Amino acid sequence: MSDVLEVQYDTLARQHATARLGMWIFLASESLLFGGLFALYAAYRFIYPAEFHAAAAHANVVLGTINTYLLLTSSLTVALAIYETKHARRHRALILLAITIALGVTFEVLKGVEYGQHLADGIAPGGWYSYAALPAHGAVLYFTLYYLMTGLHALHVLGGLCALTWLWVLLYRGRLTPDSHVALELGGLYWHLVDLVWIFLWPLIYLVT
Amino acid sequence: MTKRDPSEPSEAGGPSALGYVVVWIVLVALATASLLSSQAVSGSAGLAISLAIAAAKAALVAAVFMHLAYGRAVHRMAFAAAIAFFLLLVLGVVADVGTRSIASSYVDDVGN
Amino acid sequence: MAASEPDYLRARSGIRSWLLTTDHKRIAIMFFVATTIAMMLGGTFAMLLRTKLLLPGPGIMEPITYNRMFTLHGVVMVFMFMIPAIPAVFGNFFLPIMLGAKDLAFPRINLASFYVYVFGATLTLWGMVHGGADTGWTFYAPYATVSPTDVAPIAIGVFVLGVSSIMTGLNFIATTHMLRREGLRWHGMPIFVWTLYATSIIQVIATPVLGLSVTLVALDHALKMGMFDPALGGDPVLFEHLFWFYSHPAVYIMILPGMGVVAEIIPTFAHKNQFSYKALAYSSLGIAFVGFLTWGHHLFVAGISQLDAALFGLMSMFVAIFSAIKVFTWVGTLYRGSIALKTPLLYMFAFIYLFVFGGMTGIAVATTSLDVHWHDTYFVIAHFHFIMIGGTLTAFLGATHYWFPKMFGRMYPERLGVVSAVLVFAGFNLTFVPQFLLGNAGMPRRYATYPVRFHLLNVISTIGAYTLGAALLLTLTYLLVALFYGKRAPANPWHSRGFEWRTPSPPPEHNFIKPFDPAYGPYAYDEPADPNLPKLDEAA
């Protein structure tokens, strides 16, 4: 994203406003991608309520909740990073953006730990499931959905981390200025979407009682 | 075309740094409330409460962190459209699964 | 006056200036080539299918080969032609021009959408070469998860093609909101823009759900994910819900841009204002919205609850209201117009006639109790081919002829255009009217053979298919010749008021010599023309 005014725009402000709109349209699209999985979750939970509850008791509520707090905080830090950039305090912005990335990385690591714990128990998706203590269909479907939904989310977190890292480099090199930092705004918007999806995933996966 | 485009509100809009922090505190509080209520209330009521709290958190993130309250109207339209179609998908599927036992003349393998 | 400014085809030269272009017009031409090749490939599969069906019983191909053929016919035609064609070709070329802009909002995303399309098409074709899937283009679980054929590459190819579609839709929405020329308000835009906008909303919202559903099928097939596997407690009908949540609105992606083309061609060749601009504009949004509420009518006999089926059947009736509003408005525009009977208008007559029949049979199958008889028969096949060929392809051909002078600076041969249009119409009817009769008599779809009593109608249908194929080849041939040897086209050969006709044929790289004045509307044939329009009729 450069500061060069493209030929189809009359002002840089218009170009930047269009970029923001483009990102919002993209976020709307992404919500429908997750929407399909939420629809499957809703259907299967309706069909197998008791088995979902039994399976969810094996979810790691501690790790899931820590991850929730991590993501909420990372939304704060990325929003503040943009705020500081707008007010020409580049050093603070760099630190805040670095914290955001660190929180995201921690999220992924904890997710990996969680997956490892489940796999060690034989809890794997679909036909690979071998957890003898919970053989019921509904339990298998709960865990398959768990892997699909948190897996798709984790992929999006990964993409977000790559984007935020690239943006950190741009900020470091002075390419994001108080008057022109729309790329950072777009990265922030994407990161908030990742947080929004987790806000709904968390109760559905971990707070099933 | 004028140099400064006066129709670009989010160039100037948005909360103060304190505003962001206050919203974060509320989000953390809501998350904690959700965790505690899930221990206390279970079943359908528990689900309803946790989803309601999640919706409140999402509204705050969208309105404040994502500047939905400070930006252009078309952003709010995109957000509303996403919610509407998301709900249509989920509810449309549940409407089938949920009414099979009361509005069908057969019983399938899952006992519905 | 920059009459010496080269047009977009000649402004830059060399292969890199095409492959790395960000000019929306050049990207449109590249999509034109790619989607035409796709149509020919899908058409070849169709010819093979119809040839097999000349005789009942075993014939030129094994049943599993036949199953692969109709799967590939569907996948190629739907995802590589019908969905992208009018938006990525004519939308790309004309949306910026119709808004008075110099390009789309995101030209590099536009170029990327082309390469994503090529990548998706390559994956799909690679899957084809590896034997291809035999599941039908609808990939239904549970068969898709256990099929012995290689489902995953084609499913992932479809996913990637969907990403290209989302990119196009996103670009068009942003462009329409943000790049309208000063003075051009929403209610001054050409109707084609309204239909592209409505289409783009569907593309952006619905396509991700398709992406998810085919990915889940690929995962189920390759990695036993078991999301829809009854043996693991899964419900195959849920796949159908996800698949059709996209694929029903998808048919409106296929038809809405065509309806926009009709709304452009008819005022020009009737030399008359739209009968009701607002009816056409708002019915486009209405179709897009209501189209999302109807997907369950594809699941009537799949095992959904009867209450759900009833609701979806009711909703499916409503979308016809908006289609009817459009048909009446088009006819009202023609009425008492000064008709110029040229090839584009002939295609529009065909469109209206065939779309009405196709639409009425759609209402028929939307009636739950009747669909129990017709579901999965040739009746349904005839219904959707009436809309897809009779509607979308006809509009595509009409658009090709209408905008050929503008895009390439050449005229096509009018007499051959008329001959081809008549042959296309005749061939189409000969192919598909018998299929309504076959389906109603009980011939099921997706079978390599049929009972002997259906033989005659199948022979007639195949003769029709060969006629249609020949007519399309004839069209392609004279258009290719006209590209190089056609008479040079003036800026406005049809004497249209449309915005795209206020610039040279072909347009310069940045679209306009002088920006048009939107106060002189695109359909205002009863008002004086813009007196400040530059003289454009010397070919550049």
PDB file of N, CA and C in Angstrom, chain C residues 280-322:
ATOM      1  N   LEU C 280     -36.679  -1.285 -12.495  1.00  0.00           N
ATOM      2  CA  LEU C 280     -35.543  -2.125 -12.873  1.00  0.00           C
ATOM      3  C   LEU C 280     -34.454  -2.099 -11.813  1.00  0.00           C
ATOM      4  N   ALA C 281     -34.208  -0.916 -11.248  1.00  0.00           N
ATOM      5  CA  ALA C 281     -33.142  -0.808 -10.257  1.00  0.00           C
ATOM      6  C   ALA C 281     -33.490  -1.594  -8.993  1.00  0.00           C
ATOM      7  N   TYR C 282     -34.665  -1.360  -8.452  1.00  0.00           N
ATOM      8  CA  TYR C 282     -35.007  -1.984  -7.180  1.00  0.00           C
ATOM      9  C   TYR C 282     -35.322  -3.462  -7.313  1.00  0.00           C
ATOM     10  N   SER C 283     -35.869  -3.872  -8.462  1.00  0.00           N
ATOM     11  CA  SER C 283     -36.134  -5.302  -8.622  1.00  0.00           C
ATOM     12  C   SER C 283     -34.817  -6.080  -8.654  1.00  0.00           C
ATOM     13  N   SER C 284     -33.742  -5.444  -9.097  1.00  0.00           N
ATOM     14  CA  SER C 284     -32.442  -6.118  -9.066  1.00  0.00           C
ATOM     15  C   SER C 284     -32.043  -6.435  -7.630  1.00  0.00           C
ATOM     16  N   LEU C 285     -32.190  -5.456  -6.744  1.00  0.00           N
ATOM     17  CA  LEU C 285     -31.881  -5.698  -5.333  1.00  0.00           C
ATOM     18  C   LEU C 285     -32.849  -6.714  -4.753  1.00  0.00           C
ATOM     19  N   GLY C 286     -34.122  -6.620  -5.179  1.00  0.00           N
ATOM     20  CA  GLY C 286     -35.126  -7.560  -4.678  1.00  0.00           C
ATOM     21  C   GLY C 286     -34.789  -8.996  -5.032  1.00  0.00           C
ATOM     22  N   ILE C 287     -34.379  -9.208  -6.277  1.00  0.00           N
ATOM     23  CA  ILE C 287     -34.006 -10.560  -6.688  1.00  0.00           C
ATOM     24  C   ILE C 287     -32.838 -11.061  -5.854  1.00  0.00           C
ATOM     25  N   ALA C 288     -31.836 -10.206  -5.677  1.00  0.00           N
ATOM     26  CA  ALA C 288     -30.660 -10.631  -4.919  1.00  0.00           C
ATOM     27  C   ALA C 288     -31.044 -11.013  -3.499  1.00  0.00           C
ATOM     28  N   PHE C 289     -31.890 -10.193  -2.872  1.00  0.00           N
ATOM     29  CA  PHE C 289     -32.247 -10.463  -1.489  1.00  0.00           C
ATOM     30  C   PHE C 289     -33.127 -11.705  -1.367  1.00  0.00           C
ATOM     31  N   VAL C 290     -34.225 -11.748  -2.128  1.00  0.00           N
ATOM     32  CA  VAL C 290     -35.142 -12.880  -1.988  1.00  0.00           C
ATOM     33  C   VAL C 290     -34.468 -14.178  -2.426  1.00  0.00           C
ATOM     34  N   GLY C 291     -33.538 -14.071  -3.384  1.00  0.00           N
ATOM     35  CA  GLY C 291     -32.820 -15.261  -3.831  1.00  0.00           C
ATOM     36  C   GLY C 291     -32.112 -15.993  -2.709  1.00  0.00           C
ATOM     37  N   PHE C 292     -31.781 -15.279  -1.627  1.00  0.00           N
ATOM     38  CA  PHE C 292     -31.115 -15.918  -0.498  1.00  0.00           C
ATOM     39  C   PHE C 292     -32.069 -16.709   0.377  1.00  0.00           C
ATOM     40  N   LEU C 293     -33.371 -16.516   0.178  1.00  0.00           N
ATOM     41  CA  LEU C 293     -34.337 -17.104   1.110  1.00  0.00           C
ATOM     42  C   LEU C 293     -34.923 -18.408   0.599  1.00  0.00           C
ATOM     43  N   THR C 294     -34.405 -18.911  -0.529  1.00  0.00           N
ATOM     44  CA  THR C 294     -35.142 -19.975  -1.206  1.00  0.00           C
ATOM     45  C   THR C 294     -34.397 -21.300  -1.351  1.00  0.00           C
ATOM     46  N   TRP C 295     -33.183 -21.431  -0.790  1.00  0.00           N
ATOM     47  CA  TRP C 295     -32.334 -22.562  -1.157  1.00  0.00           C
ATOM     48  C   TRP C 295     -32.940 -23.924  -0.849  1.00  0.00           C
ATOM     49  N   GLY C 296     -33.822 -23.983   0.115  1.00  0.00           N
ATOM     50  CA  GLY C 296     -34.371 -25.282   0.517  1.00  0.00           C
ATOM     51  C   GLY C 296     -35.202 -25.958  -0.560  1.00  0.00           C
ATOM     52  N   HIS C 297     -35.554 -25.219  -1.622  1.00  0.00           N
ATOM     53  CA  HIS C 297     -36.359 -25.896  -2.639  1.00  0.00           C
ATOM     54  C   HIS C 297     -35.542 -26.921  -3.420  1.00  0.00           C
ATOM     55  N   HIS C 298     -34.224 -26.926  -3.236  1.00  0.00           N
ATOM     56  CA  HIS C 298     -33.411 -27.981  -3.835  1.00  0.00           C
ATOM     57  C   HIS C 298     -33.389 -29.220  -2.950  1.00  0.00           C
ATOM     58  N   LEU C 299     -33.943 -29.080  -1.732  1.00  0.00           N
ATOM     59  CA  LEU C 299     -33.884 -30.168  -0.767  1.00  0.00           C
ATOM     60  C   LEU C 299     -35.271 -30.748  -0.489  1.00  0.00           C
ATOM     61  N   PHE C 300     -36.241 -30.434  -1.354  1.00  0.00           N
ATOM     62  CA  PHE C 300     -37.618 -30.842  -1.070  1.00  0.00           C
ATOM     63  C   PHE C 300     -37.743 -32.331  -0.774  1.00  0.00           C
ATOM     64  N   VAL C 301     -37.022 -33.168  -1.566  1.00  0.00           N
ATOM     65  CA  VAL C 301     -37.180 -34.612  -1.356  1.00  0.00           C
ATOM     66  C   VAL C 301     -35.964 -35.204  -0.657  1.00  0.00           C
ATOM     67  N   ALA C 302     -35.137 -34.340  -0.043  1.00  0.00           N
ATOM     68  CA  ALA C 302     -33.914 -34.844   0.572  1.00  0.00           C
ATOM     69  C   ALA C 302     -34.115 -35.296   2.007  1.00  0.00           C
ATOM     70  N   GLY C 303     -35.260 -34.939   2.586  1.00  0.00           N
ATOM     71  CA  GLY C 303     -35.473 -35.353   3.976  1.00  0.00           C
ATOM     72  C   GLY C 303     -35.564 -34.200   4.953  1.00  0.00           C
ATOM     73  N   ILE C 304     -35.739 -32.998   4.441  1.00  0.00           N
ATOM     74  CA  ILE C 304     -35.950 -31.890   5.372  1.00  0.00           C
ATOM     75  C   ILE C 304     -37.366 -31.948   5.919  1.00  0.00           C
ATOM     76  N   SER C 305     -37.600 -31.205   6.977  1.00  0.00           N
ATOM     77  CA  SER C 305     -38.926 -31.249   7.585  1.00  0.00           C
ATOM     78  C   SER C 305     -39.951 -30.648   6.627  1.00  0.00           C
ATOM     79  N   GLN C 306     -41.176 -31.105   6.730  1.00  0.00           N
ATOM     80  CA  GLN C 306     -42.208 -30.634   5.814  1.00  0.00           C
ATOM     81  C   GLN C 306     -42.528 -29.171   6.051  1.00  0.00           C
ATOM     82  N   LEU C 307     -42.389 -28.732   7.289  1.00  0.00           N
ATOM     83  CA  LEU C 307     -42.600 -27.306   7.576  1.00  0.00           C
ATOM     84  C   LEU C 307     -41.562 -26.469   6.854  1.00  0.00           C
ATOM     85  N   ASP C 308     -40.299 -26.901   6.949  1.00  0.00           N
ATOM     86  CA  ASP C 308     -39.211 -26.188   6.286  1.00  0.00           C
ATOM     87  C   ASP C 308     -39.443 -26.149   4.783  1.00  0.00           C
ATOM     88  N   ALA C 309     -39.857 -27.301   4.215  1.00  0.00           N
ATOM     89  CA  ALA C 309     -40.110 -27.374   2.778  1.00  0.00           C
ATOM     90  C   ALA C 309     -41.209 -26.391   2.382  1.00  0.00           C
ATOM     91  N   ALA C 310     -42.231 -26.328   3.181  1.00  0.00           N
ATOM     92  CA  ALA C 310     -43.340 -25.417   2.864  1.00  0.00           C
ATOM     93  C   ALA C 310     -42.870 -23.971   2.865  1.00  0.00           C
ATOM     94  N   LEU C 311     -42.067 -23.607   3.876  1.00  0.00           N
ATOM     95  CA  LEU C 311     -41.570 -22.226   3.958  1.00  0.00           C
ATOM     96  C   LEU C 311     -40.733 -21.880   2.735  1.00  0.00           C
ATOM     97  N   PHE C 312     -39.826 -22.785   2.378  1.00  0.00           N
ATOM     98  CA  PHE C 312     -38.962 -22.498   1.231  1.00  0.00           C
ATOM     99  C   PHE C 312     -39.763 -22.434  -0.059  1.00  0.00           C
ATOM    100  N   GLY C 313     -40.781 -23.289  -0.175  1.00  0.00           N
ATOM    101  CA  GLY C 313     -41.613 -23.241  -1.378  1.00  0.00           C
ATOM    102  C   GLY C 313     -42.302 -21.891  -1.507  1.00  0.00           C
ATOM    103  N   LEU C 314     -42.818 -21.407  -0.384  1.00  0.00           N
ATOM    104  CA  LEU C 314     -43.487 -20.108  -0.384  1.00  0.00           C
ATOM    105  C   LEU C 314     -42.524 -18.997  -0.782  1.00  0.00           C
ATOM    106  N   MET C 315     -41.347 -18.997  -0.161  1.00  0.00           N
ATOM    107  CA  MET C 315     -40.350 -17.967  -0.465  1.00  0.00           C
ATOM    108  C   MET C 315     -39.959 -18.002  -1.938  1.00  0.00           C
ATOM    109  N   SER C 316     -39.886 -19.218  -2.499  1.00  0.00           N
ATOM    110  CA  SER C 316     -39.455 -19.338  -3.891  1.00  0.00           C
ATOM    111  C   SER C 316     -40.429 -18.673  -4.842  1.00  0.00           C
ATOM    112  N   MET C 317     -41.685 -18.603  -4.462  1.00  0.00           N
ATOM    113  CA  MET C 317     -42.662 -17.948  -5.318  1.00  0.00           C
ATOM    114  C   MET C 317     -42.383 -16.446  -5.403  1.00  0.00           C
ATOM    115  N   PHE C 318     -41.884 -15.866  -4.297  1.00  0.00           N
ATOM    116  CA  PHE C 318     -41.764 -14.411  -4.256  1.00  0.00           C
ATOM    117  C   PHE C 318     -40.749 -13.860  -5.246  1.00  0.00           C
ATOM    118  N   VAL C 319     -39.708 -14.641  -5.511  1.00  0.00           N
ATOM    119  CA  VAL C 319     -38.670 -14.091  -6.376  1.00  0.00           C
ATOM    120  C   VAL C 319     -39.204 -13.863  -7.775  1.00  0.00           C
ATOM    121  N   ALA C 320     -40.251 -14.617  -8.142  1.00  0.00           N
ATOM    122  CA  ALA C 320     -40.833 -14.438  -9.467  1.00  0.00           C
ATOM    123  C   ALA C 320     -41.460 -13.071  -9.634  1.00  0.00           C
ATOM    124  N   ILE C 321     -41.889 -12.483  -8.523  1.00  0.00           N
ATOM    125  CA  ILE C 321     -42.515 -11.164  -8.619  1.00  0.00           C
ATOM    126  C   ILE C 321     -41.528 -10.170  -9.224  1.00  0.00           C
ATOM    127  N   PHE C 322     -40.278 -10.196  -8.722  1.00  0.00           N
ATOM    128  CA  PHE C 322     -39.300  -9.230  -9.221  1.00  0.00           C
ATOM    129  C   PHE C 322     -38.912  -9.525 -10.653  1.00  0.00           C
TER     130      PHE C 322
END
